[in-house]
Every structure is written in C-alpha cells, then in structure tokens.
Tab-separated table of C-alpha atoms in Angstrom:
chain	number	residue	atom	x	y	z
A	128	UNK	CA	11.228	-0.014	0.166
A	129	UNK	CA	9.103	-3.052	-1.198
A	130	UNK	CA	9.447	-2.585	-5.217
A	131	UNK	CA	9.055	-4.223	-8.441
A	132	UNK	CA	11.229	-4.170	-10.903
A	133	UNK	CA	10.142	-5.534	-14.488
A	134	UNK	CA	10.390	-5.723	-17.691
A	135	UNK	CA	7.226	-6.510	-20.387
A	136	UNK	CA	6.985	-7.584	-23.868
A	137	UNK	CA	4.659	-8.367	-26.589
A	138	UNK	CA	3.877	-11.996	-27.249
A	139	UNK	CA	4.231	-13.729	-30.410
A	140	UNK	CA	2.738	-16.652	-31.685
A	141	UNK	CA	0.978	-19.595	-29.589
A	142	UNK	CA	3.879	-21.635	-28.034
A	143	UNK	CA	3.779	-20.251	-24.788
A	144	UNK	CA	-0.394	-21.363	-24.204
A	145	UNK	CA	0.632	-25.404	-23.618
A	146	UNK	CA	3.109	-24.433	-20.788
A	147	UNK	CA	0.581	-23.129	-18.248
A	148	UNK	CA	-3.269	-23.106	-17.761
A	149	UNK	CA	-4.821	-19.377	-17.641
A	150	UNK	CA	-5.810	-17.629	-14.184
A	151	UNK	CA	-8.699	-15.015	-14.131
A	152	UNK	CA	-8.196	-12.211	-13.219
A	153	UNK	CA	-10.393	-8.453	-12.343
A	154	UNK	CA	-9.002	-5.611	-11.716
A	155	UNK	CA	-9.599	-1.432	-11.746
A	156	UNK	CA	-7.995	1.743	-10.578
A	157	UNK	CA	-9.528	3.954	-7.746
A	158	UNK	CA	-6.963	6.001	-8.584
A	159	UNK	CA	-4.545	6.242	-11.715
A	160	UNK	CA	-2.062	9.218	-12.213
A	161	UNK	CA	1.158	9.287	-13.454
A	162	UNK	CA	3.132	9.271	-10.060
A	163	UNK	CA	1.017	6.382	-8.230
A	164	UNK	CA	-2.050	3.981	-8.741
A	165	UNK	CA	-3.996	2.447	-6.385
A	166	UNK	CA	-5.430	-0.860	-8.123
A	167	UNK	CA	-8.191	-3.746	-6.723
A	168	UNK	CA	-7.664	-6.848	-7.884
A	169	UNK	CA	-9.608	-10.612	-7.829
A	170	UNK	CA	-7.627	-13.530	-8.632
A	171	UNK	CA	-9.708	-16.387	-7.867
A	172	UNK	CA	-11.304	-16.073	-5.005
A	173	UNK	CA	-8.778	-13.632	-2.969
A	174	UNK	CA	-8.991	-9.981	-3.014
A	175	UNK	CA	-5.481	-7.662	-3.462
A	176	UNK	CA	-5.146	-3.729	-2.632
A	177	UNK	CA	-1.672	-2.533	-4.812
A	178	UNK	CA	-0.844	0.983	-4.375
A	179	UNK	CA	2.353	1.835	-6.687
A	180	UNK	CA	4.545	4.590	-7.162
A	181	UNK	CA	5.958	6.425	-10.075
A	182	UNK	CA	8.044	4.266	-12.641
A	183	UNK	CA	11.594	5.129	-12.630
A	184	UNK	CA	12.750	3.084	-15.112
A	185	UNK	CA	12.034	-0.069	-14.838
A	186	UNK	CA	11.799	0.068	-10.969
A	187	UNK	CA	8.874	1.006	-9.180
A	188	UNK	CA	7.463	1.128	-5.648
A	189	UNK	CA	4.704	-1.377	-4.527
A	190	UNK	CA	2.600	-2.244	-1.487
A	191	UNK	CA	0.532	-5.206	-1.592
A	192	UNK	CA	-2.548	-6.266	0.633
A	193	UNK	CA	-4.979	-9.364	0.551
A	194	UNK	CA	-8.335	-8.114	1.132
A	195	UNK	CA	-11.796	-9.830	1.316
A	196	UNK	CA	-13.157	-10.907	-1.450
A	197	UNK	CA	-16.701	-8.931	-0.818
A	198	UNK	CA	-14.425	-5.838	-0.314
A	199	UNK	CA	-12.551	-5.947	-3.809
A	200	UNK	CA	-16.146	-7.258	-5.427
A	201	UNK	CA	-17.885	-3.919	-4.584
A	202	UNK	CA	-14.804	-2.107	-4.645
A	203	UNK	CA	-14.466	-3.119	-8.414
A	204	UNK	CA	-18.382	-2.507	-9.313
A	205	UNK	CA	-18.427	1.205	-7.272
A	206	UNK	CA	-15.146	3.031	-6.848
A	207	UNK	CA	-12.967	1.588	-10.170
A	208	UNK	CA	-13.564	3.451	-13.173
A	209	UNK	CA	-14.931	1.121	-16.028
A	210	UNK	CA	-13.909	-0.497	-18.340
A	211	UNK	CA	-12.276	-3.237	-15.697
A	212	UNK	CA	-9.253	-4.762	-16.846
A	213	UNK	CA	-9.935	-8.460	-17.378
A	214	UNK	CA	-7.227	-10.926	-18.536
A	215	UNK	CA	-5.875	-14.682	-18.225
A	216	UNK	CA	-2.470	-14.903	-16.630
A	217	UNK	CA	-0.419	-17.754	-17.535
A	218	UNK	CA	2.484	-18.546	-15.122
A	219	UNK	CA	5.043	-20.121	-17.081
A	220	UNK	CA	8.710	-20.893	-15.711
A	221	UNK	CA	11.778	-20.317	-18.432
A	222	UNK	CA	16.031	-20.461	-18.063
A	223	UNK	CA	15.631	-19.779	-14.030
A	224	UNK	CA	12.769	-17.125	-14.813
A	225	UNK	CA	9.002	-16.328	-14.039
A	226	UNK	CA	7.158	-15.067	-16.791
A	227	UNK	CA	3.385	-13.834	-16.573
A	228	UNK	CA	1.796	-13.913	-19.834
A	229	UNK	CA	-1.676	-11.723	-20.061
A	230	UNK	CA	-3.994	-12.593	-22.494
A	231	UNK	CA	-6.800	-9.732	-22.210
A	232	UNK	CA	-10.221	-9.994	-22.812
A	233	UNK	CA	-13.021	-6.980	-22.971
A	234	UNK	CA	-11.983	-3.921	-24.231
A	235	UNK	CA	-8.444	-5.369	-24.462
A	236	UNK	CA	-8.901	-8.216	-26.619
A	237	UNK	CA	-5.895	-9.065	-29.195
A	238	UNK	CA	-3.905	-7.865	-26.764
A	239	UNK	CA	-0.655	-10.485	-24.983
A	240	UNK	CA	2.146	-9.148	-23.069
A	241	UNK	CA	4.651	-11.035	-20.845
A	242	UNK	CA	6.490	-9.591	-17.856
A	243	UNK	CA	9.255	-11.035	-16.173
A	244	UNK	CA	10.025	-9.560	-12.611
A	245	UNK	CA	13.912	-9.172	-12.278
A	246	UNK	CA	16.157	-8.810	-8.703
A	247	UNK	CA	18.636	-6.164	-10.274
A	248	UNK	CA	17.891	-3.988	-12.880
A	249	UNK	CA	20.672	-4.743	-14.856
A	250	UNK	CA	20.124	-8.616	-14.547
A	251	UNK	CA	20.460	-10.521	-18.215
A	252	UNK	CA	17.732	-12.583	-18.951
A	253	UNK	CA	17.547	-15.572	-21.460
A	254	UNK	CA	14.057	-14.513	-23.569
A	255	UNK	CA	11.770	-17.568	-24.862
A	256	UNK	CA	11.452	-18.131	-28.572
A	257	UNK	CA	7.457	-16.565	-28.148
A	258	UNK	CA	8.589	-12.810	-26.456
A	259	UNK	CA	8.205	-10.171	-29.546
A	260	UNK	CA	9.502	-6.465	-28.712
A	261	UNK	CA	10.011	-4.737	-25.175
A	262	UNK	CA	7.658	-2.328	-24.544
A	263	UNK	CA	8.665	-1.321	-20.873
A	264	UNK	CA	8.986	2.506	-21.593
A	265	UNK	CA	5.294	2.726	-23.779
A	266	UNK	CA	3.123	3.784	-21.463
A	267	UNK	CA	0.275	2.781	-23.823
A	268	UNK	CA	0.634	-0.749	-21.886
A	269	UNK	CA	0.455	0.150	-18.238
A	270	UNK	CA	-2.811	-1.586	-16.948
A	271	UNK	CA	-4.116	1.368	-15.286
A	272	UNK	CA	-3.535	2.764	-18.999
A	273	UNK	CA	-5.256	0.092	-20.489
A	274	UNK	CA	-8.130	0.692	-18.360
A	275	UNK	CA	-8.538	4.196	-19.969
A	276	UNK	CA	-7.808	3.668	-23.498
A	277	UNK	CA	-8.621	-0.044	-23.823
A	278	UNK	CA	-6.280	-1.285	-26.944
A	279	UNK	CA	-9.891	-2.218	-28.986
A	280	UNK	CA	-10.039	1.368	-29.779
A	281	UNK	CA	-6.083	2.250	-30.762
A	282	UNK	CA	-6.848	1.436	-34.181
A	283	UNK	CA	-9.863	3.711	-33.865
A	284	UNK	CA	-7.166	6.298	-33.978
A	285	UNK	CA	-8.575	7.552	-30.188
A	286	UNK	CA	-5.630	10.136	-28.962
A	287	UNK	CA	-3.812	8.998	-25.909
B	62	UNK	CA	-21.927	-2.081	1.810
B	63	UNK	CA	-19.389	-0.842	5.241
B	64	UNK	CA	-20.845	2.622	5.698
B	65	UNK	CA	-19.878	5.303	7.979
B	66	UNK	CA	-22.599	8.235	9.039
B	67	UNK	CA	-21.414	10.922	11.012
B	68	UNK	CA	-22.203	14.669	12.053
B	69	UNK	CA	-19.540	16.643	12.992
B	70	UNK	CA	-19.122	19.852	14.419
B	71	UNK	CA	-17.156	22.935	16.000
B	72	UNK	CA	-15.982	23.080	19.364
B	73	UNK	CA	-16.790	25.860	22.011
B	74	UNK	CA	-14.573	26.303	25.019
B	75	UNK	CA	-12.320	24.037	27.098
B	76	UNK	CA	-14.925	21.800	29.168
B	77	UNK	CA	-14.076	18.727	26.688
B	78	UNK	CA	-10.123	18.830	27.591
B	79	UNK	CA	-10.428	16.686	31.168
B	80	UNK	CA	-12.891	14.289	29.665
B	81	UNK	CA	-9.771	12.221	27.510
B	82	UNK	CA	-6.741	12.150	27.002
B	83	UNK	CA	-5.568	12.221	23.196
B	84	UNK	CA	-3.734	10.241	21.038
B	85	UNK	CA	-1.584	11.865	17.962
B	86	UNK	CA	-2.909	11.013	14.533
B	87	UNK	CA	-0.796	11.122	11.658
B	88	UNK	CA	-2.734	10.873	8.145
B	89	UNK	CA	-2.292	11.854	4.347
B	90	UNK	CA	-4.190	11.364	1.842
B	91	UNK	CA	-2.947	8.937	-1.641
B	92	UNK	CA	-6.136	9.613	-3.685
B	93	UNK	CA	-8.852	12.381	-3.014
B	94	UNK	CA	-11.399	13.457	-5.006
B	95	UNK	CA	-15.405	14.346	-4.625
B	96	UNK	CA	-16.084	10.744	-5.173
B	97	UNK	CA	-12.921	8.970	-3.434
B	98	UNK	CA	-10.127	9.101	-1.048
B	99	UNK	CA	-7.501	7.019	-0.173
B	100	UNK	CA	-6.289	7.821	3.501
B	101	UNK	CA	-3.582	6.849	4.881
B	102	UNK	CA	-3.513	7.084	9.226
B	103	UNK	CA	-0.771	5.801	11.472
B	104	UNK	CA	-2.336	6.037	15.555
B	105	UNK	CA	0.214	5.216	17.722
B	106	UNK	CA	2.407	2.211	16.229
B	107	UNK	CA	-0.708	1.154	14.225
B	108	UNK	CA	-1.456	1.758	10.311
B	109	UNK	CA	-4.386	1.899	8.240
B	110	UNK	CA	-5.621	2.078	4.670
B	111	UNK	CA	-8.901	3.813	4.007
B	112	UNK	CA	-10.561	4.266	1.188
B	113	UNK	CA	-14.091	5.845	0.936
B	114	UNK	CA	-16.941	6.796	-1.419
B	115	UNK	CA	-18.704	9.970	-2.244
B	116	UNK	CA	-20.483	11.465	0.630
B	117	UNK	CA	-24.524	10.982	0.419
B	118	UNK	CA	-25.975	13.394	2.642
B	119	UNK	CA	-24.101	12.239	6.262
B	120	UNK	CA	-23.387	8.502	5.013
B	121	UNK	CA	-20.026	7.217	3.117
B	122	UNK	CA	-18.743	3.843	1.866
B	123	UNK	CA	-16.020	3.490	3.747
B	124	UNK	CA	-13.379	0.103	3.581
B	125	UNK	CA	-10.529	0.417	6.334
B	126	UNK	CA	-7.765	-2.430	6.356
B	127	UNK	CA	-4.834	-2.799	9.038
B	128	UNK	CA	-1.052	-2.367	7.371
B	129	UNK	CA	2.427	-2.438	8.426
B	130	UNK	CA	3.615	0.546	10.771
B	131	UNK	CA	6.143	0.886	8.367
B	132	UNK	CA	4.346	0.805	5.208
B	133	UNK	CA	2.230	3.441	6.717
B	134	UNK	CA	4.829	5.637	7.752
B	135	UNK	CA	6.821	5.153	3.981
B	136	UNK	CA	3.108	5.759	1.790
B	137	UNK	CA	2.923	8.712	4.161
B	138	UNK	CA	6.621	10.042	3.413
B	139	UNK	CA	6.270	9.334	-0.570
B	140	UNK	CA	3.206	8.369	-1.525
B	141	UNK	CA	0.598	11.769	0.169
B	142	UNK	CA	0.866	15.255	-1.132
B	143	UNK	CA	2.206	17.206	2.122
B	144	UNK	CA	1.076	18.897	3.967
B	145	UNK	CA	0.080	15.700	6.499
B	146	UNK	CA	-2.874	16.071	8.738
B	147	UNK	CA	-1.669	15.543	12.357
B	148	UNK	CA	-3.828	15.715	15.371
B	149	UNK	CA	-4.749	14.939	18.747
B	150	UNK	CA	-8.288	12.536	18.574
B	151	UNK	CA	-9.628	12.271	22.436
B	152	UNK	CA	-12.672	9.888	22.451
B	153	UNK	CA	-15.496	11.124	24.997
B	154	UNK	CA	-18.560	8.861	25.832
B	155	UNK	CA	-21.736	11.155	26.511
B	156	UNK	CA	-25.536	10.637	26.686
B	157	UNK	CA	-24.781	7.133	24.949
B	158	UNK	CA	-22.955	8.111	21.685
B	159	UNK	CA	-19.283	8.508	21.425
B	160	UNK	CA	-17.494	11.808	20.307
B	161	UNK	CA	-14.303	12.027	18.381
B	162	UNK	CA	-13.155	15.325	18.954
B	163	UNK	CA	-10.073	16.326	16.757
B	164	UNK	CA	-8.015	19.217	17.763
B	165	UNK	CA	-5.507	19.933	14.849
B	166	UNK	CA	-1.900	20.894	14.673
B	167	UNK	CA	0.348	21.838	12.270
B	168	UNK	CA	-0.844	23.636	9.164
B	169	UNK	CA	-4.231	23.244	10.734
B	170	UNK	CA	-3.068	24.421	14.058
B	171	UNK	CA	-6.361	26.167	15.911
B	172	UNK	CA	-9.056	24.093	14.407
B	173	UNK	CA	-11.416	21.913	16.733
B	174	UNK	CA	-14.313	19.750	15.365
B	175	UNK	CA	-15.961	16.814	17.221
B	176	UNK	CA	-17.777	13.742	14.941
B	177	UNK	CA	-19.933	11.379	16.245
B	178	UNK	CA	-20.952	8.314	14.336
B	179	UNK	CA	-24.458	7.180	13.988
B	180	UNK	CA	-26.041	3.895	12.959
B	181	UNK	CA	-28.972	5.640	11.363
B	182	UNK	CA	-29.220	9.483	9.481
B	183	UNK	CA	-32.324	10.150	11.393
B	184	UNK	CA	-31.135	9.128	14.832
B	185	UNK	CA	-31.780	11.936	17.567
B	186	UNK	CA	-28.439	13.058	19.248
B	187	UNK	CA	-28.213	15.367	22.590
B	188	UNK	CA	-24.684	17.682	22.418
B	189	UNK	CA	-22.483	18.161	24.938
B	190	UNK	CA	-22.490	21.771	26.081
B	191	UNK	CA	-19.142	22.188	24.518
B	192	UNK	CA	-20.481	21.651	20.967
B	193	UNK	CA	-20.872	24.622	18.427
B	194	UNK	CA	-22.554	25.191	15.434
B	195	UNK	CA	-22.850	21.580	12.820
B	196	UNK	CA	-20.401	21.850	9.712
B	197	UNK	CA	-21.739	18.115	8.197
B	198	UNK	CA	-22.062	19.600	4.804
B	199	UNK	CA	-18.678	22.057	4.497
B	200	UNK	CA	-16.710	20.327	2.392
B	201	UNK	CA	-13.933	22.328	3.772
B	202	UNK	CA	-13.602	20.426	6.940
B	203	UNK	CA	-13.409	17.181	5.144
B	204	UNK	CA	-9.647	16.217	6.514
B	205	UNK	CA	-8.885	15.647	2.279
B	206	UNK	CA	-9.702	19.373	1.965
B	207	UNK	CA	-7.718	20.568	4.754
B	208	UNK	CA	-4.857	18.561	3.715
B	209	UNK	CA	-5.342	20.611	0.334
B	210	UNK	CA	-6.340	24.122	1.996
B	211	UNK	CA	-5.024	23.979	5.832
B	212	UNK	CA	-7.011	25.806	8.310
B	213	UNK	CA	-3.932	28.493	8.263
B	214	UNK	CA	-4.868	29.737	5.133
B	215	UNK	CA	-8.053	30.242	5.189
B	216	UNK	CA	-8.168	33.656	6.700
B	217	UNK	CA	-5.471	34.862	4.362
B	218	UNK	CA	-8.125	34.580	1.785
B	219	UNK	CA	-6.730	31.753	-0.317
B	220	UNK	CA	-9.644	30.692	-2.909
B	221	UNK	CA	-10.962	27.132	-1.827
C-alpha cells in the first residue's frame, strides 16, 4: 500500500525562511470526510489528484496522480469547496531530513507548520532550532480541515 | 469543460445479447453526492479515476484519468463503501450512435439499462427495438445510487 507517514509541527520564529525560496501552491477538497479525502492540487504549473485514507496514527494511505493543468484549474474553481487552501512551501533539507514548511495565505494567514515525512514510524528525528510543538493528532491542522474552518476565524471562537 | 451527455434507458427482451459480447466492469464509488462523484472502474486489467459534476438536465462535467490496475483494485477494496457495482457493458453500434448497454450483477442482479452518448442535448436518436421506456432523470439508476440502494432492494420497499 503506497502511504505517508508524517509528522507536523508549528513553526517558530524566521530562521527557517533563508534556507529555501517559497513554492505556490492551490489546492481544495472534492471530497473531505474523516476516513478519506480526495484533494486537487497546482504546484506550478503541474496538476496532482491525492486521494487519502483515514489517519491511523501517524500513517496514512495515499495515491498520487499528475493531472493537466486545465483539469486541476477548473477542478479547483467548480468541484472544491471554497475557501481554497493557498500556501508557500519551503523545501528545506535538515540532519538527513526533508522538511516542508507551509506558510498560508487567505483565510489561513498567520498560520506555519512543518512536516517531515518519516520511513518508520518510530524513526528519531533530529528537530531544527525553528520547529515549535507537534501537532500531528489536532485535527484542527489537516488541510482539508483548514479548508473548512480556515485558522483566520479560530480566534473568532467559530466551533469546530 | 470535458462533458458527457447521455440518455439512458431500460431494456426489453433478448434481441441485444448476439449483437456484443461483454466485458465485466468492476466500479465503486470514493465520493458521491448530488453535486459529485468520485468513481472508481477497473475494465479488464485497466483502471480509471472519474470524477464528475452535478447533472444539468442530460449533460455532466466529467474528468476521467488512467491509474494503476493495482491502485484501482486497492481504492476499490478500502477506499468505496461496498457494495461494488459489477457488470457486463456490451457496446452495440446502431443507426450511427453507439449503445452501452449494462446488464448488472450482484446486488443489482436483474437490472438492464442501455446509455448512449450524444454530442448535443437536442440531437435526434432512433432506438433499437430492444429499448424500453427512458429513465434519464431517475436518479435511482445513477450507478452512485445503486451502489447506495441496489436494484435487490428496491422491491422490498427500502425508502430511497
């Protein structure tokens, strides 16, 4: 079974913004639920198709296909529910790791998390001075999540 | 926008059987509501990915992409809410149109309906002598809803 299996934090301070340049990307849910998503995404000028399964853990099924870019465009504008999720990723390479640092924008903005993917579950990992907390378990910062209760209106006090 | 338009119908008799010979379809569905589905179809050793729009009168957005036998076969095994849709497709040419006619097994065992695509709503169509009365607008023989409420079960009187 093709799976991912990561862990995310929050992001502290600005070290980590001189160690990569920021991608664009777009993305939405066709579908969101809490046993599997099915997510379009642009990065650049190529077009993804993700469908994942239920999190168990920090494990989680995933199937990944490029699609054309005209496909995910009107994909994104008619069949994802707004608000889109749109971020920066910045790739940045640390003690034999690859971290993703997202810096949303929209309805996210203030928001940073890093992920780092992991091979074993139970793999140790060496975490940069910048990573805050772990918030792997909180739900709250699943993407398709995000794209339902964007984190500019937590403070608003909106119920999850 | 990729758009599909299609009538389909009931079948009448056996006249259609020696006209083609059919091929199994296996499909399940990730995602369906009124305004999207995500199918997923394995025909023969080949797998797809659909996803389509709300149906407008006879026409639907529809976006199909090519996957992995296997990834078809394990998003159809973990991914789709059982019970699968399997049937037997045979494709008939007649009076310059071609005819899908689906004759379901399984859960939907004695159900027959033929489709037959159009590249415009208003286009005139003559039917084959084994066609029966038009079900276009019954959302109950929309292959998500009889995934949902099998054929079986429908003269048991379970609610749609």
């Amino acid at each position: 079974m093709p799976a991912e299996i990561e862990r995310k934090f929050l992001v502290k301070g600005d070290a980590w913004r001189s160690l990569a340049t920021g991608i664009a990307y777009c993305q939405g849910y066709i579908a969101s639920s809490a046993d599997r998503t099915v997510r379009v995404r642009v990065v650049g000028e190529q077009g993804f198709l993700t469908i994942k399964g239920s999190t168990v853990g920090i494990t989680r099924a995933e199937f990944e296909y490029l699609v054309p870019l005209h496909d995910a465009l009107e994909l994104l504008s008619t069949l994802c529910d707004p608000p889109l999720i749109q971020k920066k990723r910045y790739t940045i390479a640390y003690a034999g790791l690859v971290w993703e640092v997202d810096e949303f924008e929209g309805d996210n903005q203030g928001l940073i998390v890093a992920e780092v993917e992991l091979t074993d579950p139970h793999q140790a990992i060496t975490l940069p001075d910048w990573i805050d907390r772990e918030v792997s378990d909180d739900p709250r910062y699943f993407n398709a999540n995000l794209a339902k209760h964007p984190f500019s209106r937590w403070e608003k006090g909106e119920a999850f």
